[in-house]
mmCIF file of C-alpha atoms in Angstrom:
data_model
loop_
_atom_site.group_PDB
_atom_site.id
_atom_site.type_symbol
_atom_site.label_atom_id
_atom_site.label_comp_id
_atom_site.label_asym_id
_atom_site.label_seq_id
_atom_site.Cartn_x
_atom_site.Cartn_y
_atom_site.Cartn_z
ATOM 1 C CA UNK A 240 38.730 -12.579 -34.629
ATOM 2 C CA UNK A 241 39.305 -10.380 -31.569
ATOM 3 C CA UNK A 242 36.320 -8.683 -31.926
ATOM 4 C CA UNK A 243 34.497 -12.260 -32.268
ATOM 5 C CA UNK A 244 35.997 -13.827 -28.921
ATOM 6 C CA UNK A 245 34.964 -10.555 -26.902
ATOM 7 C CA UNK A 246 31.325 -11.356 -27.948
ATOM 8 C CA UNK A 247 30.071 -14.053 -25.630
ATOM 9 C CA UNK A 248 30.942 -12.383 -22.588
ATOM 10 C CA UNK A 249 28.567 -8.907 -22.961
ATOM 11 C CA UNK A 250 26.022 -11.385 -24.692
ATOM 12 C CA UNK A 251 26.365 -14.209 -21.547
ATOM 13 C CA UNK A 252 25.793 -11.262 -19.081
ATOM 14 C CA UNK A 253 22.694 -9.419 -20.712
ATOM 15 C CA UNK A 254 21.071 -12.984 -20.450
ATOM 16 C CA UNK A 255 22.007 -13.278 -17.121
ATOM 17 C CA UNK A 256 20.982 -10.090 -16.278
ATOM 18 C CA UNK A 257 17.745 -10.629 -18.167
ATOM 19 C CA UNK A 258 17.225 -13.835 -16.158
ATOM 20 C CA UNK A 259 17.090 -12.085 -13.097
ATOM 21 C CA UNK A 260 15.079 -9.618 -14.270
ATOM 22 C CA UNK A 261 12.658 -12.072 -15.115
ATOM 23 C CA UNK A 262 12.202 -13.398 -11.415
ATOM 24 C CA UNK A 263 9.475 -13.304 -9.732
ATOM 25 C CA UNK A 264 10.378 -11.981 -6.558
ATOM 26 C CA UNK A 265 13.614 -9.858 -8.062
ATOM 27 C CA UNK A 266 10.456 -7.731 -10.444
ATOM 28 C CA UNK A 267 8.254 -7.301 -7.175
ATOM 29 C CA UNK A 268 11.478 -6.069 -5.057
ATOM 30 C CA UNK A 269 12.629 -3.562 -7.572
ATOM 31 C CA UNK A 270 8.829 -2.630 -7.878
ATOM 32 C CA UNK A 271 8.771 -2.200 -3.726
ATOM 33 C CA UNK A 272 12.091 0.115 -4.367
ATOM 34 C CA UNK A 273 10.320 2.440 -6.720
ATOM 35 C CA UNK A 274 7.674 3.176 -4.519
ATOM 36 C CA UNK A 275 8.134 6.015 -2.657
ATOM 37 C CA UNK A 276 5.795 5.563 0.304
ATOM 38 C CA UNK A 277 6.760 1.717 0.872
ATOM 39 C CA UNK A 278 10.254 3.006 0.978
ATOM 40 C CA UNK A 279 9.473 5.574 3.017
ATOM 41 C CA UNK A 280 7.682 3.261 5.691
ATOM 42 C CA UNK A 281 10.564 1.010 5.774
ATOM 43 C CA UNK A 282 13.120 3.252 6.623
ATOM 44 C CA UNK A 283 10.634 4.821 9.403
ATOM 45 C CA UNK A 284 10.081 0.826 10.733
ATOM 46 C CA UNK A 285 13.510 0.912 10.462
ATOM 47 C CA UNK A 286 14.118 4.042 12.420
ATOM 48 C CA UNK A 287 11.477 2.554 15.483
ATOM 49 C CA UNK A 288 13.654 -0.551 15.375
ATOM 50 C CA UNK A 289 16.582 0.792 15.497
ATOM 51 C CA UNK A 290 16.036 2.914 18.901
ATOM 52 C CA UNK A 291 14.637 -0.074 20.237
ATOM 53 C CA UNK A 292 17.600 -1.933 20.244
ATOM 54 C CA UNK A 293 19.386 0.917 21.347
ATOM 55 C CA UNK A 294 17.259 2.001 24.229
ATOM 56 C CA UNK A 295 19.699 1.321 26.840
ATOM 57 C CA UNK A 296 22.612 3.310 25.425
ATOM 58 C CA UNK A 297 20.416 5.943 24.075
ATOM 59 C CA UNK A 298 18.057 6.522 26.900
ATOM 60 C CA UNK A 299 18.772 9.023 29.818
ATOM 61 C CA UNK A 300 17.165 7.802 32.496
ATOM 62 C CA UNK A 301 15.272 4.361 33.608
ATOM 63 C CA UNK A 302 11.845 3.814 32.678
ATOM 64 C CA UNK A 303 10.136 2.957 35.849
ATOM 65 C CA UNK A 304 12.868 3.481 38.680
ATOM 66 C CA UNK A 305 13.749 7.328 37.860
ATOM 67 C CA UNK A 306 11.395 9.851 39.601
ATOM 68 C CA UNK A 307 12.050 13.424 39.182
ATOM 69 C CA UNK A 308 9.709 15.063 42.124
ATOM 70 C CA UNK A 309 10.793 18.752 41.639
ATOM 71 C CA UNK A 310 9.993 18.256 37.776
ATOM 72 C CA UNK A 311 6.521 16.971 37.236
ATOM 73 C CA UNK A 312 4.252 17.123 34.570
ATOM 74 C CA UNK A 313 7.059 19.425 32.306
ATOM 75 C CA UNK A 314 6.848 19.798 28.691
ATOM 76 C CA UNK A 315 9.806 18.908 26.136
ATOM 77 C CA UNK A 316 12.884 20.169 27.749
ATOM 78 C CA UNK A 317 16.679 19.945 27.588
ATOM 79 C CA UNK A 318 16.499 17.735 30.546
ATOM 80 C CA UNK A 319 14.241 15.645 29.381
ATOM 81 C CA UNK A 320 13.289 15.417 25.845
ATOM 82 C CA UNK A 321 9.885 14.473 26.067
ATOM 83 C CA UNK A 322 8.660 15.857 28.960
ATOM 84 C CA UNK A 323 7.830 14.351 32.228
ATOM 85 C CA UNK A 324 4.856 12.304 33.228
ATOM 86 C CA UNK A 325 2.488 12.919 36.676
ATOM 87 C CA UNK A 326 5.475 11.253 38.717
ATOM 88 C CA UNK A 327 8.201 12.578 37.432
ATOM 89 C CA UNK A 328 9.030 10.188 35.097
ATOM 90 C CA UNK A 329 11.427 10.500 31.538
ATOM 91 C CA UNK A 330 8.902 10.539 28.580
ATOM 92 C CA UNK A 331 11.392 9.637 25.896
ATOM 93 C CA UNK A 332 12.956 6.782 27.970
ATOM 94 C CA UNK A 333 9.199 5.628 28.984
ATOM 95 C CA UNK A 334 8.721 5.925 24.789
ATOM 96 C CA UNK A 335 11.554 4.436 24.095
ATOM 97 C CA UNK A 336 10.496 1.425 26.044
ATOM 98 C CA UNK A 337 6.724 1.510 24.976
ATOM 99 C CA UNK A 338 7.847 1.138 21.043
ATOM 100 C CA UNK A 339 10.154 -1.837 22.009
ATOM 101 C CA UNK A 340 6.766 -3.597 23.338
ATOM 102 C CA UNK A 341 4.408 -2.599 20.851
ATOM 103 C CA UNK A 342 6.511 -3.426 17.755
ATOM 104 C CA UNK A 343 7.249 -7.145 19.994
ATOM 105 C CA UNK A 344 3.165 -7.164 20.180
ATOM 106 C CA UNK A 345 3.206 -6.360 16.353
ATOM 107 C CA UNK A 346 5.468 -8.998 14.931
ATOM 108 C CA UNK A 347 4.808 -12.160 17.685
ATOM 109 C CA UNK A 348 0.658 -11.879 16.427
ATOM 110 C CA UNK A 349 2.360 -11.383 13.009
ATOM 111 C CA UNK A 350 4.016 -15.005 13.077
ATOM 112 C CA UNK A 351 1.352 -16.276 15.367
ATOM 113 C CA UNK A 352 -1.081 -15.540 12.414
ATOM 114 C CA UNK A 353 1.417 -16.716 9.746
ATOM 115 C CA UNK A 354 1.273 -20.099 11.376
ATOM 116 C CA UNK A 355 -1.930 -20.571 12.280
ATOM 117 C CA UNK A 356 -3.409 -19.306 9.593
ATOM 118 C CA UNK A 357 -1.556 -21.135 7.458
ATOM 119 C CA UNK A 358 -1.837 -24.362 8.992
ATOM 120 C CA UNK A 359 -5.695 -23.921 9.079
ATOM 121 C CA UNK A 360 -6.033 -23.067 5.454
ATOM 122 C CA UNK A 361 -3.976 -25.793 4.577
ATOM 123 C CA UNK A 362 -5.930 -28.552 6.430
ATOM 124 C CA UNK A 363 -9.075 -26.917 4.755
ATOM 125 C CA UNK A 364 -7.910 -27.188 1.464
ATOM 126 C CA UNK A 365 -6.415 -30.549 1.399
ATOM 127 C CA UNK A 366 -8.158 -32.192 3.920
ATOM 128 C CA UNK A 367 -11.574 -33.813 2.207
ATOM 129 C CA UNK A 368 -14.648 -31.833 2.447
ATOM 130 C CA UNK A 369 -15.968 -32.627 5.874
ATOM 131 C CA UNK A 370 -12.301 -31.166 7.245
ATOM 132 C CA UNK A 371 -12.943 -28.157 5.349
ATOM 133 C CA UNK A 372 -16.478 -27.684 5.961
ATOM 134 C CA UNK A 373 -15.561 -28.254 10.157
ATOM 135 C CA UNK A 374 -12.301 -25.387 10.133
ATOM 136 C CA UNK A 375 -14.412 -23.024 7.759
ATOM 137 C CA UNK A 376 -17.466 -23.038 9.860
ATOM 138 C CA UNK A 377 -15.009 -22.501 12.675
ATOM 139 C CA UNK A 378 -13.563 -19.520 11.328
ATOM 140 C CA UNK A 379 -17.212 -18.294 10.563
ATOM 141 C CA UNK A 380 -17.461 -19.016 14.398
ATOM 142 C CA UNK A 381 -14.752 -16.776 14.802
ATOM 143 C CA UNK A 382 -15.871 -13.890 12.601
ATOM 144 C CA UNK A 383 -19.170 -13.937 14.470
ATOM 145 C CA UNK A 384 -17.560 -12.092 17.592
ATOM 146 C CA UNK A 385 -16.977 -8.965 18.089
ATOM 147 C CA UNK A 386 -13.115 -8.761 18.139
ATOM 148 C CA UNK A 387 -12.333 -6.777 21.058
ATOM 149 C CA UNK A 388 -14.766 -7.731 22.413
ATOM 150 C CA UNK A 389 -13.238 -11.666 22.374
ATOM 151 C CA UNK A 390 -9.442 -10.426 22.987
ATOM 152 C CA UNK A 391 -11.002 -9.218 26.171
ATOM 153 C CA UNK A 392 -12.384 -12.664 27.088
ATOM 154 C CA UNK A 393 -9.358 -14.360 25.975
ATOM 155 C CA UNK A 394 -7.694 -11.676 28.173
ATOM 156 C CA UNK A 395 -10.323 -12.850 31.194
ATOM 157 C CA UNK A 396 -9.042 -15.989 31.368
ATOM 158 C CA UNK A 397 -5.811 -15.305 31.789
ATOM 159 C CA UNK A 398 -6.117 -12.812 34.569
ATOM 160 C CA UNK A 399 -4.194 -13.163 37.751
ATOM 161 C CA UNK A 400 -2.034 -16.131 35.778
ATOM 162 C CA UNK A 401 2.005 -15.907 36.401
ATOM 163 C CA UNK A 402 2.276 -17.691 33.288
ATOM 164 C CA UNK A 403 2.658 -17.199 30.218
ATOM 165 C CA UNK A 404 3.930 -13.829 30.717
ATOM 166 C CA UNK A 405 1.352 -10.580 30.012
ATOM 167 C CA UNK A 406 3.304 -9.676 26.939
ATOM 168 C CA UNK A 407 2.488 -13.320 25.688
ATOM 169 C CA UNK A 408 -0.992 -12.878 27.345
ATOM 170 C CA UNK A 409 -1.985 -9.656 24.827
ATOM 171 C CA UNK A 410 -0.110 -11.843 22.009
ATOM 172 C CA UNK A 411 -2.225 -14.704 22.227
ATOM 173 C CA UNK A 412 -5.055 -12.574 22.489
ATOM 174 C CA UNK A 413 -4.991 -10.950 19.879
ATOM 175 C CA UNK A 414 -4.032 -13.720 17.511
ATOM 176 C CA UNK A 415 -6.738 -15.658 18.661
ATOM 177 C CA UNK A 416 -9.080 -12.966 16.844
ATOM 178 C CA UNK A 417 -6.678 -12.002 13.587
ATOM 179 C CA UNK A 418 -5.952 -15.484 12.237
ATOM 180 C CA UNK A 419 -9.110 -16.062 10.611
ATOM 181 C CA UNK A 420 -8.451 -13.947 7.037
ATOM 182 C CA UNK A 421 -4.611 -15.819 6.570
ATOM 183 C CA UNK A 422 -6.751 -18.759 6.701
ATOM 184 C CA UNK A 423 -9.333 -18.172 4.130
ATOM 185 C CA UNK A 424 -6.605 -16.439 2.316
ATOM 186 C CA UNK A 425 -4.555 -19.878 2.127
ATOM 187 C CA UNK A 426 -7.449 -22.069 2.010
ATOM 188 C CA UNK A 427 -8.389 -19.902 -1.237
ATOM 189 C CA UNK A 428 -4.698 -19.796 -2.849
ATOM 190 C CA UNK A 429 -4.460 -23.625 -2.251
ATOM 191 C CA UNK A 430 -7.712 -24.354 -3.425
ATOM 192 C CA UNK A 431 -6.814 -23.209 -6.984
ATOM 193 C CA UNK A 432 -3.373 -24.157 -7.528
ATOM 194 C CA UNK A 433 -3.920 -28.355 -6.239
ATOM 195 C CA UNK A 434 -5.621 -29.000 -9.748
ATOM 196 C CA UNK A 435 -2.899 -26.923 -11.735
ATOM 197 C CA UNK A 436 -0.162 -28.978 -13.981
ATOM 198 C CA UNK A 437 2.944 -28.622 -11.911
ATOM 199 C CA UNK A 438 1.126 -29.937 -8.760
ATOM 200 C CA UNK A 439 -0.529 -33.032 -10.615
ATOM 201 C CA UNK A 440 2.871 -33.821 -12.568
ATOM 202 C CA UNK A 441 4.330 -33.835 -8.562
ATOM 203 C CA UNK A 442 1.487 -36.192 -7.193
ATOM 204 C CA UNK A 443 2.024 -38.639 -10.220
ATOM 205 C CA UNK A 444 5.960 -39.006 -9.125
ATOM 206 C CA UNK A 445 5.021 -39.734 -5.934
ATOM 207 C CA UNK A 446 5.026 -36.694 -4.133
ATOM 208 C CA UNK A 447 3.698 -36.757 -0.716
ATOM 209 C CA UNK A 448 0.491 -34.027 0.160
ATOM 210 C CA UNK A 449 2.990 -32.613 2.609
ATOM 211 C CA UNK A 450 5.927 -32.439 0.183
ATOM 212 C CA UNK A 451 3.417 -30.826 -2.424
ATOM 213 C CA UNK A 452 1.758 -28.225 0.179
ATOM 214 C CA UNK A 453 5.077 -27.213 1.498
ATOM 215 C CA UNK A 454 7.120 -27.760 -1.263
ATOM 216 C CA UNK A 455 4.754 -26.716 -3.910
ATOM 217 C CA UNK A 456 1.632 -24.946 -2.695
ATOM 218 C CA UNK A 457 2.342 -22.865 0.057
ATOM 219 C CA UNK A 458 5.030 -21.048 -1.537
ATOM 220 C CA UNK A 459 2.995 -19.903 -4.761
ATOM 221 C CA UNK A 460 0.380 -18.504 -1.744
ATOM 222 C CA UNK A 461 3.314 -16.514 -0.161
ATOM 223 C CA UNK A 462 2.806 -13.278 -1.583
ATOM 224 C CA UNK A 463 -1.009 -12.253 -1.108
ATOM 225 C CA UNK A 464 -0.544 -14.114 2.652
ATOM 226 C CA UNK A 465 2.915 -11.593 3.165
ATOM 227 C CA UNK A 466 0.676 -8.352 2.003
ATOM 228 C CA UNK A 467 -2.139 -9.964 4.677
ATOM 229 C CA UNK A 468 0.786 -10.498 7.575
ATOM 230 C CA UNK A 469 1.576 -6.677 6.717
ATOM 231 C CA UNK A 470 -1.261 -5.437 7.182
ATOM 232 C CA UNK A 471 -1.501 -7.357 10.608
ATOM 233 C CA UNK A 472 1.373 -5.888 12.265
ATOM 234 C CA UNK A 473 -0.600 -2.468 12.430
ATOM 235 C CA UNK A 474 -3.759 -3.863 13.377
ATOM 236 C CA UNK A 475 -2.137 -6.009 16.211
ATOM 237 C CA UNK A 476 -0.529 -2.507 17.770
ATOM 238 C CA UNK A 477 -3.188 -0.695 17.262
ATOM 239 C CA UNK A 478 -5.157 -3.468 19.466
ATOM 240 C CA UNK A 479 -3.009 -3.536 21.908
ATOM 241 C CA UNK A 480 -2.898 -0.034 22.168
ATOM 242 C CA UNK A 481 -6.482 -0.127 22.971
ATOM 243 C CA UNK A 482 -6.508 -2.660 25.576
ATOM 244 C CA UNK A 483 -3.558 -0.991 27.743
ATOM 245 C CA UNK A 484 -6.446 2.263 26.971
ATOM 246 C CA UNK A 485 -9.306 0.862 28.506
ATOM 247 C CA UNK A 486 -6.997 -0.865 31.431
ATOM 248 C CA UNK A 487 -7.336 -4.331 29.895
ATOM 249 C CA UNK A 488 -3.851 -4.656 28.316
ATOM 250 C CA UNK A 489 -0.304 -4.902 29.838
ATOM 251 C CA UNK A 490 0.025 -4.380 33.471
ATOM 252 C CA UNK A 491 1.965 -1.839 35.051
ATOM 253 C CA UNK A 492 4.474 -1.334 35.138
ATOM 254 C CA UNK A 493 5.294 -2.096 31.924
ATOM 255 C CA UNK A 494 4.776 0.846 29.805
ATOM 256 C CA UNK A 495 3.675 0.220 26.175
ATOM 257 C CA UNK A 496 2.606 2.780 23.816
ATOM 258 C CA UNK A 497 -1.326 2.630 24.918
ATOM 259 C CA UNK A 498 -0.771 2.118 28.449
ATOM 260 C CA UNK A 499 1.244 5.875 28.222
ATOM 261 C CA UNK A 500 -1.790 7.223 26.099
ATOM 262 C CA UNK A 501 -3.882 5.622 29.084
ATOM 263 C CA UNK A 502 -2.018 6.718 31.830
ATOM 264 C CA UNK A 503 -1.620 10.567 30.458
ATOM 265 C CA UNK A 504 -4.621 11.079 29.131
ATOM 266 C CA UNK A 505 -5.823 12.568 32.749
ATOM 267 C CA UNK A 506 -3.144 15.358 32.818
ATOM 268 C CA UNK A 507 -3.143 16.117 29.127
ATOM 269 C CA UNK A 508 -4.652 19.678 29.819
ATOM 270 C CA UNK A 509 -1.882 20.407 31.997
ATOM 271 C CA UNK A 510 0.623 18.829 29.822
ATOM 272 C CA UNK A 511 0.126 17.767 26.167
ATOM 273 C CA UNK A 512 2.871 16.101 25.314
ATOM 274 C CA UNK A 513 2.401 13.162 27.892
ATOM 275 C CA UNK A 514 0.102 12.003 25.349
ATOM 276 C CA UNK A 515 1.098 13.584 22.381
ATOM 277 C CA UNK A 516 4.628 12.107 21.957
ATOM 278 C CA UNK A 517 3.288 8.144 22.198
ATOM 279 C CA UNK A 518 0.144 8.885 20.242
ATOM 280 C CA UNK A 519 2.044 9.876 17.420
ATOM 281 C CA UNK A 520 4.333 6.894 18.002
ATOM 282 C CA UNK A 521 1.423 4.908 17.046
ATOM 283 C CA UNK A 522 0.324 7.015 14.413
ATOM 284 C CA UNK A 523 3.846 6.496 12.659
ATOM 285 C CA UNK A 524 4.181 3.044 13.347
ATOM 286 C CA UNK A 525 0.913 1.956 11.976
ATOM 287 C CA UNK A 526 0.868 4.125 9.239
ATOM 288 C CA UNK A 527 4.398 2.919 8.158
ATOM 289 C CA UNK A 528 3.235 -0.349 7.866
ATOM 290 C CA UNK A 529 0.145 0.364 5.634
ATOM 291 C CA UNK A 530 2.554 2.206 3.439
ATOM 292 C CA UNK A 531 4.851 -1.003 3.699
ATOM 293 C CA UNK A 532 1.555 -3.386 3.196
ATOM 294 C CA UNK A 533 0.072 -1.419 0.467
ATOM 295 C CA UNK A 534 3.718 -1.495 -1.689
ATOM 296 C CA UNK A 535 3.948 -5.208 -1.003
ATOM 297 C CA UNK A 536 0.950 -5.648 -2.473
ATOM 298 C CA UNK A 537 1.252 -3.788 -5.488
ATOM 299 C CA UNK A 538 4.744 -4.999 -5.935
ATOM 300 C CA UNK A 539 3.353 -8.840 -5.958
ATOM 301 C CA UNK A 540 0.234 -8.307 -7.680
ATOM 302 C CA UNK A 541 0.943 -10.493 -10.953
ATOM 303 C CA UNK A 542 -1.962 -8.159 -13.059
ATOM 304 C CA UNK A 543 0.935 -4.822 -12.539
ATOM 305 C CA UNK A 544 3.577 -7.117 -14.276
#
């Protein structure tokens, strides 16, 4: 009879354990876990964020106000890690400082995106044809332009402005131009789960269409529009990378990972790592991301269940 009463227990906790096995987004994190690269390109993200925040313990000297006039244009030293720019400037502090802005780039268009993007696919889906013919043909609109070539028009009309700030400036910019595939994404996901049981059985309750989209629809569209929001994040740095390049981006003195590439790229035959050090920045930061992106979406892809 002991034996008997110690059952339940063991047996209660392999179907709890089973349970969570079973869930949806417990499978697709321990499937994120087990790949290497995803894991890899978190901890790096991780790594980038980390120093950010930390910046003003860990930095030696101040990005813009210290000037070091007997040092200029110096490789990697014990003095200064990274080198020195044309003025005498600390490359790791300047760095340190550019990933802070470009990862604040990355994730504002991220959410920017998120909600826009979702918002627009929503209306398309649920709002009677002529609403989703009007936002689709819009977001053809959209599509049709070059997209640097209409984050530098955005950018146009908000030179000289005070307000909002530049680093809002290059955000708006560039979500102006990236929302366009979250919304077709949503539109898509929402399209062919309003006719599906669960949503029906929710409308015949009562259920408002807001309820059932936010209650009911836009989370089952959550995991292809995460992988998409991913993939963003690189895309957005890598734009505004080449905006502060071509002198179209943040102003000075504000010192972002392209504006450094910019501004060194005239000395980098005297001194390589000017350029070097930020470059690869970017490098690592985008490619992190894609590693990130590409485990998400393997992770939440229902066929690798």
């Amino acid at each position: 009879m002991a034996q008997l009463s110690a059952l339940p227990g063991p047996v209660f906790a392999d179907e709890e354990r089973l349970g969570r096995q079973r869930s949806l987004w417990g499978m697709a994190l321990q499937r994120l876990l087990k790949n290497r690269l995803a894991v890899l390109g978190m901890a790096v993200v991780a790594l980038f964020v980390a120093a950010w925040i930390a910046s003003p313990v860990i930095r030696r000297y101040h990005p813009y106000e210290y000037q070091n006039y007997s040092a200029l244009n110096q490789g990697p030293s014990w003095a200064h890690w990274f080198g020195t720019d044309n003025l005498g400037r600390d490359n790791w502090s300047r760095v340190l400082t550019g990933i802070g802005l470009s990862l604040q780039v990355g994730i504002g268009v991220a959410v920017a995106v998120f909600v826009i993007g979702a918002l627009v696919g929503s209306l398309a889906a649920l709002g009677g044809k002529m609403t989703d013919n009007l936002l689709m043909r819009f977001t053809d609109i959209m599509y049709a332009f070059p997209d640097l070539l209409l984050i530098i028009l955005v950018q146009a009309v908000f030179s000289g402005r005070r307000f909002p700030p530049p680093i809002l400036q290059v955000i708006v910019a560039i979500s102006v131009v990236a929302w366009g595939t979250v919304a077709r994404l949503v539109r898509g996901q929402m399209l062919s789960l309003r006719e599906r049981d669960f949503v029906q059985a929710a409308r015949a309750l009562g259920a408002s269409e807001w309820r059932i989209v936010f209650q009911h629809l836009l989370p089952n569209t959550l995991g292809p529009v995460i992988v998409a929001i991913t993939f963003a994040v690189p895309g957005a740095i890598f734009a505004e990378a080449a905006l502060s390049f071509i002198g179209v981006g943040l102003p000075p003195p504000q010192t972002s990972l392209g504006r450094l590439v910019s501004d060194g790229r005239a000395f980098v035959q005297v001194n390589p790592s000017v350029i070097l050090f930020p470059a690869g920045a970017i490098a690592l930061l985008m490619l992190s991301f894609t590693f990130i992106g590409d485990g998400l979406r393997d992770a939440l892809d229902p066929r690798t269940r």
